[in-house]
Structures are given as structure tokens and as C-alpha cells.
Amino acid sequence: MPAPFGSWPSPFTPASVAASSPRIDGARFVGDDVWWGESVPAEGGRVTVRSSTGDQLLPAPWSARSRVHEYGGGAWTADHDGTLYFVDAKDQRVRKVTRGGEPVALTPPGPAHGGLRLQHGRLFAVREDLTVDPHRRAIVEIPTDATAADDADAVRVIVEGEGFFAHPAPSPDGSRIAWVEWDATRMPWQSARLAIADGSRTTVVPTRAALQPEWADDDELVFADDPSGRWALHRVRIDHDGRPAAPRAATGAEADADTGYGLWVLGNRWFRVLEDGRIVAVRTNGRDAVVVISPDGSVRPLSVPTDGHVSVDDASGSRVLLSGTSSTGAPGLWLVDVDTGAVEAVAGGAPADPAWMPTASALVVEGAHGPVHAFAYPPANPSATAPEGEQPPYIVLVHGGPTAHVTGAASSAVAFYTSRGIGVLDVNYGGSSGYGRAYRERLDGAWGVVDVDDVIDAARGLVDAGLADPARIAIKGGSAGGWTVLSALVRGGTFAAGISRYGVADLRMLVEHSHDFEAHYIEGLVGPLPDAEDLYEERSPLTQADRIDVPVLLMQGGEDRVVPPAQSEAIRDALAARGVEHEYVLYPSEGHGFRAAETVVDALERELAFLGRVFGFSPAD
């Protein structure tokens, strides 16, 4: 029986979406077991650690979550004997816990920690101290016997400063430690250095945007860098005096793809060096591929179920742990044997019936600033059809960052819309990672212009191809994506409605409240103050809010420290003053991103009802 687009019955309820895909947060081999971090939406989004034997190693109310650099990452690790080390979400102290025991603090109160690295019984971390002025960050070694819990001097400082640090990597013999560092005035994908401490001497290796140093042996490092415009693997040899040679491209590492992307969080791993010298690496060009690079430079693709935001979390012998999303199934964690090709699903969301899951098609539209990359998900429902001649409504998704990317992953969050007869277009606008440095730098000085042009051009590409109803296209995004949503609505003429989740509305307000990690980010995207103040005013949606004339749904976390509620509330007040249809929802206990199941459910219910009102359909449920 034909039914209008948007009104198709769907098995994807808001509650099932909230429960379907817990976020995997790192994984490790622990003896013969596999441990992984996993979010628990039903418990406020806390992160626990689970075992493949069925155990939960970190019971409520404990949660492993770091706030270093605001976005955290690397909040837990474990040794082979089964001792868990984690960053407590509440106070950011590092704690350890054995099976059945109570967590014991290893660090004193005050600083935050993240990017934990445990090797040969030595525990390293990135430390951030916002209790002092100016703020300080460091790479530190933390005693594992709890002596530092009451004695800050027991924590060994490897390097410290007002800049930023990531990826502590001790050499196998423990005599050296490498890391990545960058100045406070830059973002790590713009410029980041590789540093090596050898005893009392620290040497900086000339790099462009270094990522993830890993030791191939006691005297050679493998790391990612992008001097050619694509992140690729490089090697650097250290002589017996501790002096590094000039870095060289790793044999077999060349590809029109990136091994690495924006260093927003501290736990990402894009490659691992196996014991026999082979390297398992991720290559991103829109979607991800996983390859095995042999010492002789030969490259072999690895057939794995994941092709989006893949992390090579751990390696043991010929086995690796891969977490990520998939264009053909649910996100998860897999154990892969690179020799036999055997793949074992360890954790993740339950796979949905393929008949209900839309297949994303890579779409390239020629835009005002060059090609625009996107993934299109058409409506998909095996038991419903639309009346003849009706074109579907679409929702255009704008990712945050803006230096981030989407990969065309299958997900219940997308199927929630497509199964009801609403198409989804996920856009990697200029400035996105995953397509090389030149594509990222397209947004330099042009935030609020290039991103807006690109999402508009992508939406018009759908219309020109006859795939979407031009009168029923909405746009949705969060954080920096919310900025693009509001900016596109200011531009007018393309989108019939907008949904902004904790979106940026005023650049000057953003700079005023910006945390250290992003304190100078806007300078590269727009320009430095006060010289560029006219641009800040001209491009801010709040300044031009009188041009918004379509319905807007605003959703905001009350504890958001990246984009405080004042931003969304300012837009709300401007729309209310002009009588523009709008809805504002504040979730008091949420931060920058919605984690609690009840929030996810409520937000989806409101979005569907909002689109039904605007587009003139009645949801089946």
C-alpha cells in the first residue's frame, strides 16, 4: 500500500537507536582475553570496560573518560595480568583496579589525565593542569604502586610546557621515549613535531604534522606525517649517540590516501607494527581500507568488516584488534588474524536486517570551490512505497569539527530516517579530513563561506539529479556543523528547515568561551582578532539572524563547555523576537554531545515531529 514519504512504518524507534550501537572506546589483548571500552547509554553514557569472557571490569558508578584537551581519549589501559588503569570521569585522576577490587588512586587531585600508555609495567600519560595560570600540559610517567596519590613529586615529568602533547611512546628497552607536540597557536593537523627524549637530551625531528610514533625496534621509529599532502608512514633511525637521522618515507607507504586524520582525541591508532616487522595500517580516502605492509614494501589489502573511522587498537603476534564503523553492518570491534584472514566479531551493535539498511552511495558534486564529497542514503523500506510521482524529502547532515569527516557508515541513526521515507545526505564539505591536506585547507580563512557553499551545492546536486523534493530539504548539524546549519539558513533559498544541536551562533562569543585546545583554531578558519573583527560579525549567524525565515529546532546541553547554552539561547531569542517558528530544548545534564539514552530518545522524537510539521507528513508512530 503506497504511503507518503515520511509516514512509512519503521522498526527503528528512538529507543532502539539509543540502545543499538554503544560506542567502542579502545581495546586490548589481556592475556588470552580481549578487553574493550564501551559506552552505556542507559547509564548516562558512562564508559565501562568489558571482557570477551562476559565480565564487566569497571562497574557503575565508575566511568573511564578523559577531559584532556577537552575531547579526551585514551582513558584506560590494562596489563597482561588483568590490572585495569583508567581515568575517572569525575575527578580526572588515574586509578587502578584488579578484578573484584576497589579502584585505588595513583595521581593526586587537580590535573586531568588522558592518552594512557602502559608498556613493560611503566605507565605514561598526557597531563593537563588547568588549576595553574598559565595552564600547563606534560607527558608524565606515573608510578603504579599508588605512591603518587599523595605525593605529586613521585610523578616523573618527561616534558612540560604551555603547548600540547600526545602519543607518549617508550622504546622497547625503555631508554628512550617519543611523543608528538605542537604550539598553542596551531592545531595538530596544521603543524606538529616529533620529539625524542634520550636520557637528559630531547631532540625534535623536523616534521610537518606528525602523528602516532611507534618503535619498530630500540633504534627506529615509525610515524605518520603529511609532507606530500597525504598522511603516510615514515621512518627515522636513531644513532648510538641518540641523534635521529633525516626521516624517510616508509617503503610501501605511498598511496592516494591518509594514514591518520585530525588529532581531536588521544586514543586513536591508525597503524600497528607487528612483531615480525609488518605494519597493519589504515588508509582513508573518503572510506577506510586496511592494508598489511611487509618490510620489503609489498602491500596486501586486508578484508575486514569495518571501513569507517578504523582504529588499530592492539596487536599480538599476527592478530590485531580493529574497531570502527561499517558501510554494510553495525559498528563494532573485531579480532583479525592477518595471516589467515580469519575475522571474529568481539563486540558492537546487533546487525540489522539488510533489507532495512540503506546503502550509502559516494556522491561528488562540482561546487563553487571545487568538488564536494558526500554520501547519499536514499529512503529504504521493504514494506512501503511512495505514491507515484512523489519525490522524497531529504535531511542534509553536516558533521562537526569542522576538521573531521564522515565515511558513509550504515547506522540505525540514519535508518531511523530512511526507513520512514526521508533521505539522508551526509556531506564532507571543504575543510573535512580524509581527502588530503589541500581539501582540508580549502576552509582556511573561509569558514562560513566554503562550508555553506558546499552543503548548498550538494543539496542542489540532489535536486538536479531528480532525487529529492526541492521544497522539502532540511539541514542538521552539531557544534561546528550547527554553525554551518545556521549560516546556511541565513543564506536562505535552499533549506526549508534547520536542526542545530549545540551549534555555534556567534564567533566572538565562541572565542570568548573557547578552551585552550581550540583557542587559536578560529584564527585559521576566519582570521585573527582584532584585525578580522568585521568578518567575525559579518559571518556570525546571530548577527544575520533576521534573515532566517524557516522553522528551526535548537537543542543544547546545559553543561556544554565548548559551546555554552548562551549561543543557542541567543539565536532562540532572535527568532522569538521576529516570530519565526522555532523550538528550543535544553538538556541540563548533557555536555558537548548527547550521551544519555533518554536524551537521544527525546531528541529523535522531537526531530521527527518537527520534520513532520514542516514537511507536512504524519509519522506512523
XYZ file of C-alpha atoms in Angstrom:
621
model
C 0.000 0.000 0.000
C 1.580 3.321 -1.004
C 2.108 5.850 1.783
C 3.575 9.357 1.684
C 7.278 9.727 2.282
C 7.900 10.347 5.989
C 4.896 8.325 7.125
C 6.241 4.821 6.485
C 6.132 2.439 9.464
C 9.594 1.670 10.812
C 11.142 -0.786 13.290
C 13.780 1.819 14.191
C 12.308 3.520 17.241
C 14.174 6.269 19.110
C 14.707 3.828 21.976
C 16.168 1.166 19.692
C 18.500 3.718 18.111
C 19.711 4.828 21.543
C 20.438 1.244 22.555
C 21.650 -0.163 19.240
C 25.237 0.954 18.903
C 27.297 1.509 22.027
C 30.495 3.396 21.293
C 33.660 1.275 21.398
C 36.450 3.144 23.198
C 39.692 1.274 22.631
C 40.586 -2.411 23.030
C 43.488 -4.510 24.317
C 44.687 -8.085 24.495
C 44.836 -9.049 28.177
C 46.390 -12.483 28.474
C 44.138 -14.789 26.461
C 41.265 -12.349 26.755
C 40.157 -9.202 24.926
C 39.080 -6.101 26.855
C 37.370 -3.062 25.371
C 35.846 0.231 26.460
C 32.146 0.654 25.777
C 29.653 3.439 26.402
C 26.467 2.596 28.301
C 23.720 4.955 27.063
C 21.233 3.630 29.614
C 23.599 4.758 32.387
C 24.083 8.332 31.257
C 26.674 7.408 28.636
C 29.303 6.324 31.159
C 32.195 4.291 29.718
C 32.813 0.872 31.198
C 35.420 -1.759 30.314
C 34.192 -5.196 29.279
C 35.802 -8.569 28.668
C 35.204 -11.186 25.988
C 34.596 -13.639 28.850
C 31.469 -11.646 29.700
C 32.845 -9.718 32.673
C 32.342 -6.025 33.301
C 35.662 -4.802 34.685
C 34.508 -1.302 35.621
C 31.100 -1.383 37.345
C 28.863 1.612 37.954
C 29.246 4.331 39.005
C 32.823 4.385 37.713
C 33.373 5.753 34.212
C 36.580 5.883 32.163
C 36.580 9.245 30.462
C 39.277 11.879 29.972
C 38.855 15.618 29.512
C 42.432 16.392 28.449
C 42.312 18.881 25.561
C 38.546 18.882 26.325
C 37.905 15.962 23.946
C 39.879 13.385 25.941
C 40.686 9.913 24.667
C 42.977 7.124 25.843
C 41.142 6.957 29.178
C 42.041 3.354 30.048
C 44.614 0.624 29.564
C 45.448 -2.728 31.169
C 48.379 -5.056 31.794
C 48.535 -8.702 30.795
C 47.827 -9.822 34.363
C 44.420 -8.121 34.372
C 45.051 -4.867 36.240
C 42.961 -2.048 34.796
C 44.201 1.548 34.779
C 41.666 4.261 33.999
C 40.947 7.987 34.179
C 37.994 8.640 36.463
C 35.441 10.772 34.633
C 34.532 12.684 37.790
C 37.906 13.913 39.033
C 40.265 13.008 36.140
C 42.652 11.151 38.444
C 44.274 7.945 37.221
C 43.180 4.881 39.189
C 43.958 1.178 39.061
C 41.716 -1.739 39.932
C 42.132 -5.502 39.979
C 39.296 -7.970 39.422
C 36.861 -7.741 42.307
C 38.790 -4.947 43.994
C 38.121 -1.271 44.611
C 39.783 1.403 42.451
C 42.878 2.971 44.022
C 44.052 6.481 43.061
C 47.522 6.747 41.518
C 47.664 10.519 40.960
C 46.936 13.477 43.244
C 43.835 15.669 42.857
C 43.890 18.566 40.422
C 45.276 17.794 36.962
C 43.450 15.815 34.267
C 44.992 12.840 32.507
C 44.488 11.020 29.205
C 46.288 9.187 26.420
C 47.354 6.410 28.807
C 50.181 4.169 27.569
C 51.307 1.087 29.527
C 54.442 -0.747 28.448
C 56.656 -3.180 30.367
C 54.985 -2.198 33.613
C 55.544 1.553 33.088
C 52.513 3.844 32.849
C 52.687 7.069 30.827
C 50.020 9.732 30.306
C 49.308 13.168 28.960
C 48.640 15.513 31.887
C 46.789 18.820 31.739
C 46.708 21.203 34.690
C 44.089 23.943 34.406
C 44.447 24.878 38.091
C 47.550 26.984 37.385
C 47.953 30.090 35.272
C 49.166 29.788 32.590
C 47.775 26.302 32.044
C 50.378 23.552 31.780
C 50.483 20.244 29.949
C 53.021 17.434 30.143
C 53.987 13.889 29.306
C 54.398 12.090 32.632
C 55.294 8.670 33.987
C 53.006 7.571 36.840
C 54.140 5.068 39.483
C 51.800 2.079 39.511
C 52.143 1.476 43.258
C 49.972 4.460 44.325
C 52.893 6.437 45.793
C 51.933 9.433 43.657
C 48.395 9.612 45.012
C 49.592 11.781 47.915
C 52.955 12.890 46.532
C 52.891 14.843 43.284
C 56.697 14.720 43.156
C 56.508 10.959 42.652
C 55.131 11.585 39.160
C 58.041 11.848 36.739
C 57.721 14.677 34.234
C 59.181 13.785 30.829
C 58.372 17.126 29.173
C 56.184 20.045 30.199
C 55.062 23.357 28.745
C 52.195 25.587 27.691
C 51.791 23.809 24.355
C 50.211 20.425 23.704
C 51.455 16.845 23.805
C 50.167 13.468 22.608
C 51.163 9.860 21.898
C 53.826 9.040 24.537
C 55.774 6.046 23.170
C 58.612 4.437 25.163
C 61.157 2.371 23.236
C 61.158 -1.409 23.831
C 64.236 -1.214 26.065
C 62.823 1.805 27.939
C 65.848 4.017 27.278
C 64.019 6.497 25.054
C 60.562 7.985 24.786
C 58.964 9.683 21.790
C 55.911 11.883 21.570
C 54.115 14.438 19.387
C 53.942 18.124 20.378
C 52.572 21.330 18.930
C 52.384 25.006 19.824
C 49.307 26.521 21.426
C 48.843 28.787 18.399
C 48.455 25.871 15.974
C 46.222 22.860 15.519
C 47.986 19.475 15.305
C 46.856 18.838 11.712
C 48.436 22.147 10.719
C 51.817 21.662 12.361
C 53.069 19.094 14.877
C 56.589 17.969 15.775
C 58.014 14.574 16.617
C 60.225 14.703 19.724
C 62.509 12.066 21.237
C 63.966 12.100 24.755
C 67.166 10.109 25.188
C 68.308 10.416 28.783
C 68.601 14.111 29.592
C 68.589 15.184 25.935
C 65.493 15.905 23.850
C 65.699 16.091 20.065
C 62.997 17.457 17.785
C 62.680 15.742 14.417
C 61.645 18.028 11.528
C 58.102 17.055 10.566
C 55.050 18.766 9.129
C 52.120 17.266 11.055
C 53.401 14.185 12.882
C 51.090 11.537 14.317
C 51.457 8.393 16.421
C 55.127 7.457 16.854
C 55.653 3.704 17.328
C 59.009 1.941 17.816
C 59.920 -0.721 15.238
C 62.905 -1.591 17.478
C 65.080 0.179 20.051
C 66.600 2.468 17.415
C 63.900 3.090 14.800
C 60.605 4.927 14.938
C 57.652 4.643 12.582
C 55.239 7.589 12.472
C 52.720 9.283 10.177
C 53.348 12.661 8.528
C 51.997 14.557 5.515
C 54.830 16.436 3.746
C 53.336 15.362 0.402
C 49.808 16.466 1.350
C 48.693 12.988 2.454
C 49.461 11.435 5.836
C 51.714 8.444 5.159
C 54.098 6.327 7.192
C 57.676 7.464 7.686
C 60.705 6.055 9.485
C 63.510 7.708 11.423
C 66.661 5.942 12.641
C 68.370 6.947 15.901
C 72.183 6.522 16.081
C 74.110 5.244 19.100
C 74.563 8.829 20.338
C 70.790 9.393 20.319
C 70.770 11.606 17.251
C 67.985 11.000 14.706
C 68.720 10.750 11.006
C 66.549 12.533 8.460
C 63.067 10.989 8.262
C 62.340 8.914 5.164
C 59.116 7.634 3.662
C 58.427 4.045 4.676
C 58.702 1.574 1.818
C 55.256 0.690 0.517
C 53.533 3.540 2.370
C 52.787 5.702 -0.670
C 49.073 5.947 -1.531
C 46.437 8.473 -2.559
C 45.007 8.176 0.942
C 45.675 9.259 4.523
C 47.040 7.140 7.351
C 45.765 9.473 10.049
C 43.400 12.379 10.487
C 42.692 15.245 12.866
C 44.115 14.620 16.354
C 40.977 15.547 18.270
C 41.226 12.700 20.770
C 44.233 10.969 22.273
C 43.270 7.319 21.808
C 43.269 6.910 18.019
C 45.680 4.421 16.443
C 45.984 4.336 12.652
C 48.625 1.626 12.437
C 50.490 -1.026 14.429
C 53.923 -2.551 13.897
C 53.749 -6.325 14.249
C 56.479 -8.384 15.923
C 57.836 -9.561 12.555
C 58.137 -6.008 11.192
C 54.979 -5.955 9.129
C 52.657 -2.969 9.588
C 48.873 -3.059 9.682
C 47.709 0.377 8.581
C 44.508 2.259 7.830
C 44.232 4.267 4.601
C 41.470 6.826 4.279
C 40.144 8.309 1.069
C 36.544 9.040 1.978
C 36.130 5.499 3.302
C 38.818 3.468 5.080
C 40.786 0.481 3.850
C 43.110 -1.694 5.948
C 46.375 -2.969 4.473
C 49.344 -5.070 5.556
C 52.713 -3.577 4.560
C 55.617 -6.032 4.520
C 59.231 -4.995 5.233
C 60.027 -5.392 1.519
C 57.364 -2.785 0.676
C 54.734 -5.122 -0.713
C 51.189 -4.160 0.230
C 48.274 -6.527 0.734
C 44.686 -5.396 1.368
C 43.038 -6.940 4.407
C 39.386 -7.912 4.035
C 37.641 -6.648 7.172
C 34.040 -5.687 8.055
C 34.941 -2.117 9.040
C 35.624 0.741 6.636
C 34.975 3.890 8.669
C 36.984 5.556 11.451
C 39.001 2.373 11.854
C 41.382 2.203 14.807
C 44.089 -0.473 15.063
C 43.705 -0.741 18.814
C 46.197 -3.502 19.641
C 48.341 -6.246 18.126
C 49.632 -9.591 19.361
C 51.579 -11.867 17.045
C 49.617 -11.980 13.808
C 46.391 -10.845 15.469
C 45.047 -7.298 15.581
C 42.036 -5.646 17.187
C 40.150 -3.303 14.865
C 37.301 -1.037 15.950
C 35.242 1.206 13.713
C 32.058 1.619 11.726
C 30.917 -0.186 8.607
C 29.103 0.725 5.406
C 27.471 -2.712 5.364
C 26.762 -3.505 9.023
C 26.852 -2.357 12.613
C 29.840 -0.648 14.228
C 31.944 -2.829 16.463
C 35.212 -4.469 17.440
C 36.803 -7.328 15.505
C 39.732 -9.672 16.094
C 41.524 -10.248 12.801
C 44.335 -12.690 12.019
C 46.395 -11.050 9.285
C 47.903 -14.404 8.235
C 44.768 -16.499 7.869
C 42.307 -13.660 7.226
C 40.011 -15.011 9.947
C 37.685 -12.383 11.398
C 35.924 -12.720 14.747
C 33.318 -10.223 15.928
C 34.096 -9.343 19.549
C 31.676 -6.533 20.394
C 29.352 -3.977 18.880
C 25.818 -3.284 17.840
C 23.496 -6.071 16.722
C 23.336 -6.258 12.904
C 20.079 -5.059 11.413
C 18.140 -6.724 8.633
C 19.963 -5.614 5.437
C 16.607 -5.028 3.762
C 16.063 -2.087 6.097
C 19.559 -0.619 5.938
C 20.206 1.976 3.243
C 23.374 1.656 1.201
C 25.355 4.885 1.040
C 26.490 5.946 -2.409
C 29.550 8.152 -2.689
C 28.460 11.372 -4.375
C 30.728 14.028 -5.850
C 29.194 17.351 -6.848
C 31.088 20.088 -8.634
C 30.758 23.118 -6.391
C 31.798 26.741 -6.374
C 35.140 25.871 -4.768
C 35.815 22.541 -6.445
C 34.464 19.019 -5.972
C 32.281 18.390 -2.911
C 32.288 14.880 -1.441
C 29.198 13.386 0.201
C 27.386 10.124 0.892
C 23.730 9.754 -0.126
C 21.324 7.378 1.640
C 18.013 7.067 -0.257
C 14.795 6.058 1.523
C 14.699 2.290 2.102
C 11.782 0.266 3.408
C 10.985 -3.275 2.156
C 7.300 -2.973 3.023
C 6.409 0.547 1.902
C 6.317 2.574 -1.285
C 5.525 6.180 -2.055
C 2.705 7.426 -4.280
C 3.709 7.605 -7.904
C 5.416 10.855 -8.813
C 6.187 11.927 -5.226
C 9.793 12.917 -4.537
C 11.252 12.213 -1.092
C 12.175 14.815 1.488
C 15.847 14.843 2.481
C 17.828 15.877 5.505
C 21.362 17.127 4.838
C 23.774 16.248 7.650
C 26.726 18.499 8.485
C 29.434 16.973 10.667
C 31.202 18.877 13.423
C 34.865 19.664 13.652
C 34.984 21.176 11.080
C 38.256 19.250 10.601
C 36.567 15.841 10.717
C 34.806 13.552 8.246
C 32.051 11.008 7.688
C 32.522 7.698 5.891
C 29.130 6.531 4.646
C 28.615 4.185 7.574
C 25.444 2.165 7.946
C 23.728 3.053 11.185
C 20.400 2.841 12.918
C 20.570 6.630 13.359
C 20.457 7.037 9.564
C 17.975 4.182 9.100
C 15.685 5.921 11.593
C 15.031 8.462 8.822
C 15.464 6.449 5.635
C 13.125 3.660 6.809
C 10.409 6.293 7.258
C 10.900 7.648 3.756
C 13.284 10.536 4.491
C 16.533 10.505 2.534
C 19.832 11.474 4.144
C 22.782 13.270 2.554
C 25.963 13.298 4.673
C 28.378 15.957 3.398
C 32.170 16.133 3.695
C 32.382 19.826 2.880
C 35.668 21.558 2.096
C 37.748 21.530 5.272
C 36.955 17.887 6.037
C 39.731 15.404 6.638
C 40.010 12.156 4.710
C 40.798 13.715 1.316
C 44.250 15.190 1.893
C 45.691 18.479 3.130
C 44.583 20.570 0.142
C 40.936 19.652 0.749
C 41.318 20.435 4.472
C 42.914 23.788 3.758
C 40.092 24.834 1.453
C 38.368 26.125 4.584
C 41.319 28.223 5.810
C 40.088 31.778 6.231
C 36.755 30.780 4.695
C 34.676 29.175 7.469
C 31.105 30.302 6.966
C 31.674 30.590 3.219
C 33.133 27.389 1.761
C 31.269 25.035 4.099
C 27.981 26.816 3.413
C 28.527 26.891 -0.344
C 29.414 23.203 -0.314
C 26.341 21.984 1.584
C 24.110 24.117 -0.616
C 25.801 22.805 -3.775
C 25.468 19.225 -2.509
C 21.745 19.707 -1.797
C 21.205 21.246 -5.213
C 23.046 18.302 -6.752
C 20.392 16.009 -5.287
C 17.655 18.134 -6.793
C 19.346 18.361 -10.190
C 19.617 14.575 -10.243
C 15.890 14.280 -9.536
C 16.474 12.505 -6.225
C 14.870 14.952 -3.782
C 11.873 17.234 -3.426
C 13.390 20.730 -3.693
C 10.727 22.137 -1.352
C 11.424 19.594 1.396
C 15.127 19.638 2.210
C 16.187 20.233 5.818
C 19.690 20.639 7.225
C 21.006 19.296 10.530
C 24.339 19.550 12.341
C 26.000 19.819 15.722
C 28.767 22.035 17.097
C 30.686 23.390 14.080
C 28.072 21.607 11.974
C 25.415 23.630 13.803
C 27.274 26.768 12.745
C 27.016 25.692 9.116
C 23.319 24.900 9.591
C 22.565 28.368 10.929
C 24.806 30.044 8.345
C 23.039 28.171 5.527
C 19.654 29.264 6.875
C 20.900 32.848 6.892
C 21.845 32.426 3.231
C 18.309 31.192 2.502
C 16.724 29.731 -0.613
C 17.690 26.054 -0.286
C 16.624 24.594 3.052
C 13.059 24.523 4.339
C 14.088 23.928 7.956
C 17.115 23.586 10.194
C 18.100 21.483 13.205
C 21.030 22.761 15.249
C 22.499 20.729 18.088
C 24.733 22.866 20.330
C 25.615 24.938 17.282
C 27.937 27.934 17.161
C 25.929 31.130 16.646
C 28.408 33.916 17.373
C 32.141 33.778 16.629
C 33.119 36.384 19.187
C 31.208 34.512 21.868
C 32.923 31.293 20.761
C 36.358 32.879 21.078
C 35.446 34.275 24.494
C 34.461 30.838 25.820
C 36.944 28.759 23.837
C 39.060 26.279 25.763
C 42.833 26.037 25.322
C 42.893 23.372 22.612
C 40.821 25.469 20.209
C 41.857 28.913 21.462
C 43.502 29.792 18.123
C 41.515 27.484 15.864
C 39.184 30.239 14.698
C 42.131 32.428 13.668
C 42.976 29.939 10.938
C 39.355 29.444 9.908
C 38.381 33.121 9.815
C 41.219 35.412 10.846
C 42.925 36.928 13.897
C 41.263 39.451 16.162
C 41.002 42.404 16.179
C 42.035 42.636 12.510
C 39.258 40.312 11.330
C 36.507 41.628 13.605
C 34.389 42.713 10.635
C 34.478 39.157 9.300
C 33.522 37.758 12.710
C 30.477 39.991 12.743
C 29.587 39.503 9.100
C 29.717 35.699 9.183
C 28.126 35.034 12.573
C 24.568 33.701 12.185
C 23.491 35.662 15.249
C 24.395 38.930 13.525
C 22.321 37.927 10.499
C 19.520 36.110 12.322
C 16.929 38.473 10.829
C 17.479 36.642 7.534
C 16.343 33.284 8.897
C 12.745 32.772 7.793
C 12.237 28.998 8.101
C 11.479 26.852 11.180
C 14.438 25.987 13.427
C 14.848 23.317 16.116
C 17.597 24.149 18.638
C 18.930 21.540 21.089
C 21.566 22.221 23.706
C 23.455 20.590 26.585
C 23.338 22.524 29.831
C 26.905 21.532 30.791
C 28.464 22.219 27.398
C 31.835 23.924 27.934
C 32.760 24.033 24.240
C 29.609 25.804 23.010
C 27.779 27.074 26.108
C 23.967 27.374 26.140
C 24.221 31.134 25.674
C 24.933 30.547 21.970
C 21.725 28.621 21.251
C 19.717 30.863 23.542
C 20.857 33.971 21.669
C 19.542 32.512 18.402
C 16.352 31.443 20.164
C 15.756 34.987 21.404
C 16.429 36.479 17.973
C 13.954 34.101 16.316
C 11.350 34.706 19.029
C 11.638 38.477 18.619
C 10.650 38.136 14.949
C 8.014 35.465 15.437
C 9.911 32.813 13.437
C 8.757 29.280 14.207
C 11.268 27.605 16.478
C 11.709 25.178 19.347
C 14.457 25.288 21.983
C 15.297 22.265 24.153
C 17.836 22.329 26.980
C 19.156 19.045 28.378
C 20.597 20.187 31.730
C 22.973 17.271 32.392
C 24.396 16.899 28.874
C 27.690 18.353 27.670
C 29.080 18.809 24.159
C 27.375 15.825 22.562
C 24.396 13.828 23.773
C 25.247 10.573 25.583
C 22.336 9.584 27.837
C 19.752 7.237 26.326
C 16.847 9.386 27.443
C 18.385 12.408 25.709
C 18.942 10.503 22.459
C 15.345 9.256 22.542
C 13.834 12.661 23.262
C 15.972 14.397 20.622
C 14.998 11.943 17.880
C 11.319 12.126 18.787
C 11.435 15.908 18.600
C 13.318 15.899 15.294
C 10.834 13.564 13.636
C 7.823 15.519 14.906
C 9.496 18.768 13.787
C 10.139 17.456 10.259
C 6.574 16.138 10.076
C 5.166 19.577 10.883
C 7.446 21.346 8.408
C 7.181 18.846 5.552
C 3.516 18.008 6.001
C 3.563 14.314 6.867
C 2.329 12.351 9.884
C 4.894 9.878 11.274
C 3.482 6.373 11.549
C 4.495 6.189 15.202
